Each structure stands twice: as C-alpha cells, then as structure tokens.
Coordinates of N, CA, C and O in Angstrom, one line a residue:
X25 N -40.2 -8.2 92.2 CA -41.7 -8.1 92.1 C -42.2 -9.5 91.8 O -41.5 -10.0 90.9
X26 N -43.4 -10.4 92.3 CA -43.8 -11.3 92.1 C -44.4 -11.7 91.1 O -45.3 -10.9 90.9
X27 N -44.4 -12.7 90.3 CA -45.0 -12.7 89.1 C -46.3 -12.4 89.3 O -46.7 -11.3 88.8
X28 N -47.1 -13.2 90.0 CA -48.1 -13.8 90.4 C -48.9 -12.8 91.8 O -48.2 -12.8 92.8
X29 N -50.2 -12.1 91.7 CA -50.8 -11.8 92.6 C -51.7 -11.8 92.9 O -51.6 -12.9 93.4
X30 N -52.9 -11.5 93.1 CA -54.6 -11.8 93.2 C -54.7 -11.5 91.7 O -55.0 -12.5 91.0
X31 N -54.5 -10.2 91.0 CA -55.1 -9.4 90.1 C -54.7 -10.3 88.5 O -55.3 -10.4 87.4
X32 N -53.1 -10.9 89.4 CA -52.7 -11.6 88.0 C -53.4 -13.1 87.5 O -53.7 -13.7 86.5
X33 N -53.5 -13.4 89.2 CA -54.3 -14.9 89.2 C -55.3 -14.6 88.5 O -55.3 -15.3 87.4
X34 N -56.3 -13.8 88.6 CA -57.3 -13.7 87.7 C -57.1 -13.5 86.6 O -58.0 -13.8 85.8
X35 N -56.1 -13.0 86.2 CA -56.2 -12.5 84.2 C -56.0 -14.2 83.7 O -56.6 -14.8 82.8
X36 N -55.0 -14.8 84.8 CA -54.8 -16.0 84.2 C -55.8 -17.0 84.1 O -55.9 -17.7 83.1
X37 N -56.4 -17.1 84.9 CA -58.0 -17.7 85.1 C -58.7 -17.0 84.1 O -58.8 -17.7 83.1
X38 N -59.3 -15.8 84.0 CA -60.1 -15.4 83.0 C -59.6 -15.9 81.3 O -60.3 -15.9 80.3
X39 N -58.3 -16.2 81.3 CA -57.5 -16.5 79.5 C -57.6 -17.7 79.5 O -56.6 -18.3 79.1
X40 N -58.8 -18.7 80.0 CA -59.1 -19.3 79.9 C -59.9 -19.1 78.6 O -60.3 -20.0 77.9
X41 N -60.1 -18.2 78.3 CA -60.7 -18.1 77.2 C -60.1 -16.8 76.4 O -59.4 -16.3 77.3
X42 N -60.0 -16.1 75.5 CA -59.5 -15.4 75.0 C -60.1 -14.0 75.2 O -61.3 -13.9 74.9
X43 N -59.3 -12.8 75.6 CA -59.9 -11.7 76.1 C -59.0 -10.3 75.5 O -57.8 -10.3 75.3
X44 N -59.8 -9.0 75.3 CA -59.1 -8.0 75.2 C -58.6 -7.3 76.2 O -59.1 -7.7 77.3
X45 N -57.7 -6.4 76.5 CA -57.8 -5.6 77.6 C -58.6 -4.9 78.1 O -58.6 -4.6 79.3
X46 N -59.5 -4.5 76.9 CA -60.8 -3.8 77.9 C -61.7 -4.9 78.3 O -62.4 -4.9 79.4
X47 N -61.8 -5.9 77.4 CA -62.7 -6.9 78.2 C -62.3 -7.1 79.6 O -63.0 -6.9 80.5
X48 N -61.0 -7.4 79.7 CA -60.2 -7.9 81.3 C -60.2 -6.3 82.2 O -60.0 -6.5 83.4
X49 N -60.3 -5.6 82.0 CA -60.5 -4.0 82.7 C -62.1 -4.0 83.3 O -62.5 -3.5 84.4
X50 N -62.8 -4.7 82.2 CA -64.4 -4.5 82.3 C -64.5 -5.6 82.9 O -65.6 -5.6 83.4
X51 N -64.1 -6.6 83.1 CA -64.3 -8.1 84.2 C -64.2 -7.8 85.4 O -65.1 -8.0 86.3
X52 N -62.7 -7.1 85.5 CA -62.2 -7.2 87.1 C -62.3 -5.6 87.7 O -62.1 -5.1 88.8
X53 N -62.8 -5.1 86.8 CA -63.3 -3.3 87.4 C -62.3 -2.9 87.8 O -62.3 -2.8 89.0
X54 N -60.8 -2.6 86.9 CA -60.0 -1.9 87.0 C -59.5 -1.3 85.7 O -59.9 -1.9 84.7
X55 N -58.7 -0.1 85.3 CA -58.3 0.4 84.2 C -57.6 -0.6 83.3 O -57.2 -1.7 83.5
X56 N -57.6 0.3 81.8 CA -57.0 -1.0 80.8 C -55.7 -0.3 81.3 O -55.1 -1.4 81.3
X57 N -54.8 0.6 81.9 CA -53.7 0.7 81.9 C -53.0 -0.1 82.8 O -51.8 -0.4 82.6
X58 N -53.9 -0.5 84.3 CA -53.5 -1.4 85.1 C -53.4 -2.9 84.5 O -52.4 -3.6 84.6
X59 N -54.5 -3.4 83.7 CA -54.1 -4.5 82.8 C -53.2 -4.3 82.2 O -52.2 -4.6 82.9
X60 N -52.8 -3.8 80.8 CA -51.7 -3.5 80.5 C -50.0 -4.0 81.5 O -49.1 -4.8 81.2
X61 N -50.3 -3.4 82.4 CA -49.1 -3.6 83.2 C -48.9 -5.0 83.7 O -47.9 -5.7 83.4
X62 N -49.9 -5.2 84.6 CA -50.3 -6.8 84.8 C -50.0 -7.7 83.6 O -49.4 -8.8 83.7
X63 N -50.5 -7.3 82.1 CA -50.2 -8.4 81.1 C -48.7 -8.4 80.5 O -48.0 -9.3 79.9
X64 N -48.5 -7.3 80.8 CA -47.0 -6.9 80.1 C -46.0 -7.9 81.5 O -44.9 -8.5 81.3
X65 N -46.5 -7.7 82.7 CA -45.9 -8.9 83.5 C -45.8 -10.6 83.2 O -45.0 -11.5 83.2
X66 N -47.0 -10.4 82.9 CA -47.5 -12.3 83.0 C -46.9 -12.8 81.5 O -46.5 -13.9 81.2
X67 N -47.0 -11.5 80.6 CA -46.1 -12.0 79.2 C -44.7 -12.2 79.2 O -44.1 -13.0 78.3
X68 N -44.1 -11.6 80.1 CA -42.6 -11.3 80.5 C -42.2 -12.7 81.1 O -41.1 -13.3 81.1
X69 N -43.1 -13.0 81.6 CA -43.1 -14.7 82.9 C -43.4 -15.6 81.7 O -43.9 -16.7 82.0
X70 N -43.2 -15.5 80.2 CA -44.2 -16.6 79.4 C -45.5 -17.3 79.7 O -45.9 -18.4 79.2
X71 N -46.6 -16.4 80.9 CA -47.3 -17.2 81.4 C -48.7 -16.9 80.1 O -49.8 -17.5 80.2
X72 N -48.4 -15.8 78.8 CA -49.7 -15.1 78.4 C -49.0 -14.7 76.9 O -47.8 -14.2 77.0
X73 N -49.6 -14.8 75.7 CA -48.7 -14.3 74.8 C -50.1 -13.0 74.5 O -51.1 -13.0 75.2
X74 N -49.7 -12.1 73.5 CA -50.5 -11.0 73.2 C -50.3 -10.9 71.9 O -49.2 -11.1 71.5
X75 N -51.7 -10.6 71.0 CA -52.1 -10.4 69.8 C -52.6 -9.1 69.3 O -53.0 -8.3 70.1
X76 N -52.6 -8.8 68.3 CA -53.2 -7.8 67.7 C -54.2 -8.4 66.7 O -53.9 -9.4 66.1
X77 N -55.4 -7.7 66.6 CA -56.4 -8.3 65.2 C -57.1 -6.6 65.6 O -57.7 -6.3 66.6
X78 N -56.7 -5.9 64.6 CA -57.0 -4.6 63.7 C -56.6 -3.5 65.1 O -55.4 -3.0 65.2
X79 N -57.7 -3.2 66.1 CA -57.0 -2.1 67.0 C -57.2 -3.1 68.7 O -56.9 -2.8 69.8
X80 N -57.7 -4.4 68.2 CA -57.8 -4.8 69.7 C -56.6 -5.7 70.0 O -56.0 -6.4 69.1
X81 N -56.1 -5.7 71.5 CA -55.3 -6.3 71.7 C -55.6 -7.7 72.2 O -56.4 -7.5 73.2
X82 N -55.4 -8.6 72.1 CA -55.8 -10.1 72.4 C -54.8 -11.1 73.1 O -53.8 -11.7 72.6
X83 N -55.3 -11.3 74.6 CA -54.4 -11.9 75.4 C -54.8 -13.3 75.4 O -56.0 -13.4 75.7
X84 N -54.1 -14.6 75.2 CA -54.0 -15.9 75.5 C -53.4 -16.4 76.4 O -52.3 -15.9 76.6
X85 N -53.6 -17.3 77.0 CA -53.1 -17.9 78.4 C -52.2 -19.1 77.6 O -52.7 -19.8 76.7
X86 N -50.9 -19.1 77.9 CA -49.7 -20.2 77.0 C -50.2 -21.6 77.8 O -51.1 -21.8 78.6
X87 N -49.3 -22.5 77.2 CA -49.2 -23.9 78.3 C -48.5 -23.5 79.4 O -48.7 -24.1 80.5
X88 N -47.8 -22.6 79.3 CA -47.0 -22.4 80.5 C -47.8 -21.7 81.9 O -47.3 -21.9 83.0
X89 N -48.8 -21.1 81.6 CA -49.8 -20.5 82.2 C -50.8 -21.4 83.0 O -51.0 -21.2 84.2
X90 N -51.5 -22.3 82.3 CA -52.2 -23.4 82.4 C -51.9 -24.3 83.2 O -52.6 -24.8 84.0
X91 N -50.4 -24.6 82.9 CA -49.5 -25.9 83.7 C -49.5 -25.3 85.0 O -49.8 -26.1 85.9
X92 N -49.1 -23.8 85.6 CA -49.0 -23.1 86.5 C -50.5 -23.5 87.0 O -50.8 -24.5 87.7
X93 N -51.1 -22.8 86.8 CA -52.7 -23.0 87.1 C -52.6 -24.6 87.5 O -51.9 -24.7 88.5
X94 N -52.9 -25.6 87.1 CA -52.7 -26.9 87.5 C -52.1 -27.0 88.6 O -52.8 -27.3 89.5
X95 N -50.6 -26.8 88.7 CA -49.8 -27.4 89.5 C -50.5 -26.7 90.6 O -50.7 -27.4 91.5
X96 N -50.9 -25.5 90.8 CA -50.9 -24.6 92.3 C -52.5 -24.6 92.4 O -53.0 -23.8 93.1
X97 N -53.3 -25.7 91.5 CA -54.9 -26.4 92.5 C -54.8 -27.5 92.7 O -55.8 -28.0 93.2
X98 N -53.6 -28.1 92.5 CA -53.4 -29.8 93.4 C -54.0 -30.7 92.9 O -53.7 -31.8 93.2
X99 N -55.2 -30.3 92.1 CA -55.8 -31.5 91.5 C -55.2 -31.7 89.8 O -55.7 -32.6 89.2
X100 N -54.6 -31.2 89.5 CA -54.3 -31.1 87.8 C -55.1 -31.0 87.0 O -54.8 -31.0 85.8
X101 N -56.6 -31.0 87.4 CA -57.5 -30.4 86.1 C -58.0 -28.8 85.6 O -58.2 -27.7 86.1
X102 N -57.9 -29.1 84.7 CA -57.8 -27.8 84.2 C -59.3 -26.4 85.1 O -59.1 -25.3 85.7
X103 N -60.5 -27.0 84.9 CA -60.8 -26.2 85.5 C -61.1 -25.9 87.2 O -62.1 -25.3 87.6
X104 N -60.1 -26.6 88.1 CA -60.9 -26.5 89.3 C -59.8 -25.3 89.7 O -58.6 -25.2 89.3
X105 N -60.5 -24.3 90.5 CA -59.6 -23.4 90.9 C -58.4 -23.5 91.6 O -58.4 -24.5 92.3
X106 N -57.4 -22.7 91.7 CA -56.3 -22.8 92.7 C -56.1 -22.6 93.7 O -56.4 -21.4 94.1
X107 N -55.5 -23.3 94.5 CA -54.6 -23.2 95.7 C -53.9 -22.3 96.2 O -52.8 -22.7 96.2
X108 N -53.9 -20.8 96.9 CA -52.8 -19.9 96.7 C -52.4 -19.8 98.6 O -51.5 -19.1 99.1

C-alpha cells in the first residue's frame, strides 16, 4: 500500500498547521474514521506524530513530512505546492 495518495497529500499539506481529526474529516468532507486510517498510515511512515490534549486528538506534520513536501514541489520552499 502506498504511503502517499491524494487524500494523504492533503492531511500533509493541511498539518501545516495543527489539526484534529474532526477538523481534517470537516476540511476534506470525509469521515473521522477514514482520517483515522489515513493518519494512523502517514504516522507509521514518520511523516505525522499524534497528540492527545484532554478528548481531542492532535496531528502534526514531523520534519520528515515537510522535507517530503519540499523535495516532491522542486522548489524547496515550504509553502509552494507539490509535484505529484
């Protein structure tokens, strides 16, 4: 299975800033359980670590995520989009 697919490219792009699962469910108009699955991927790749603060869960985009992001828009700044 690929790390990486439209649905994932975007969680990684949206942790550009710090998000819950329902926030990322309510962005991309899909279930928190499909996120879930998607983040429990991209965390498994080191591309996303996950937090807890009381019942919400809190996803961050690592360096390792970011550098990805970089390398695959060819320009290496952080925010221009990617290349797929």
């Amino acid at each position: 299975m690929p790390v990486l697919g439209r649905t994932r490219l975007h969680i990684l792009l949206l942790l550009a800033e710090e998000h819950t699962t329902g926030g990322l469910a309510r962005r991309l108009r899909i279930s928190n359980a499909t996120v879930s699955a998607h983040t429990a991927a991209l965390r498994g790749g080191g591309l996303i670590t996950t937090s807890r603060a009381g019942r919400a869960v809190l996803h961050h985009r690592t360096a390792l995520g970011t550098l990805l992001l970089r390398r695959h828009s060819g320009s290496g700044r952080p925010g221009a989009p990617p290349r797929f």
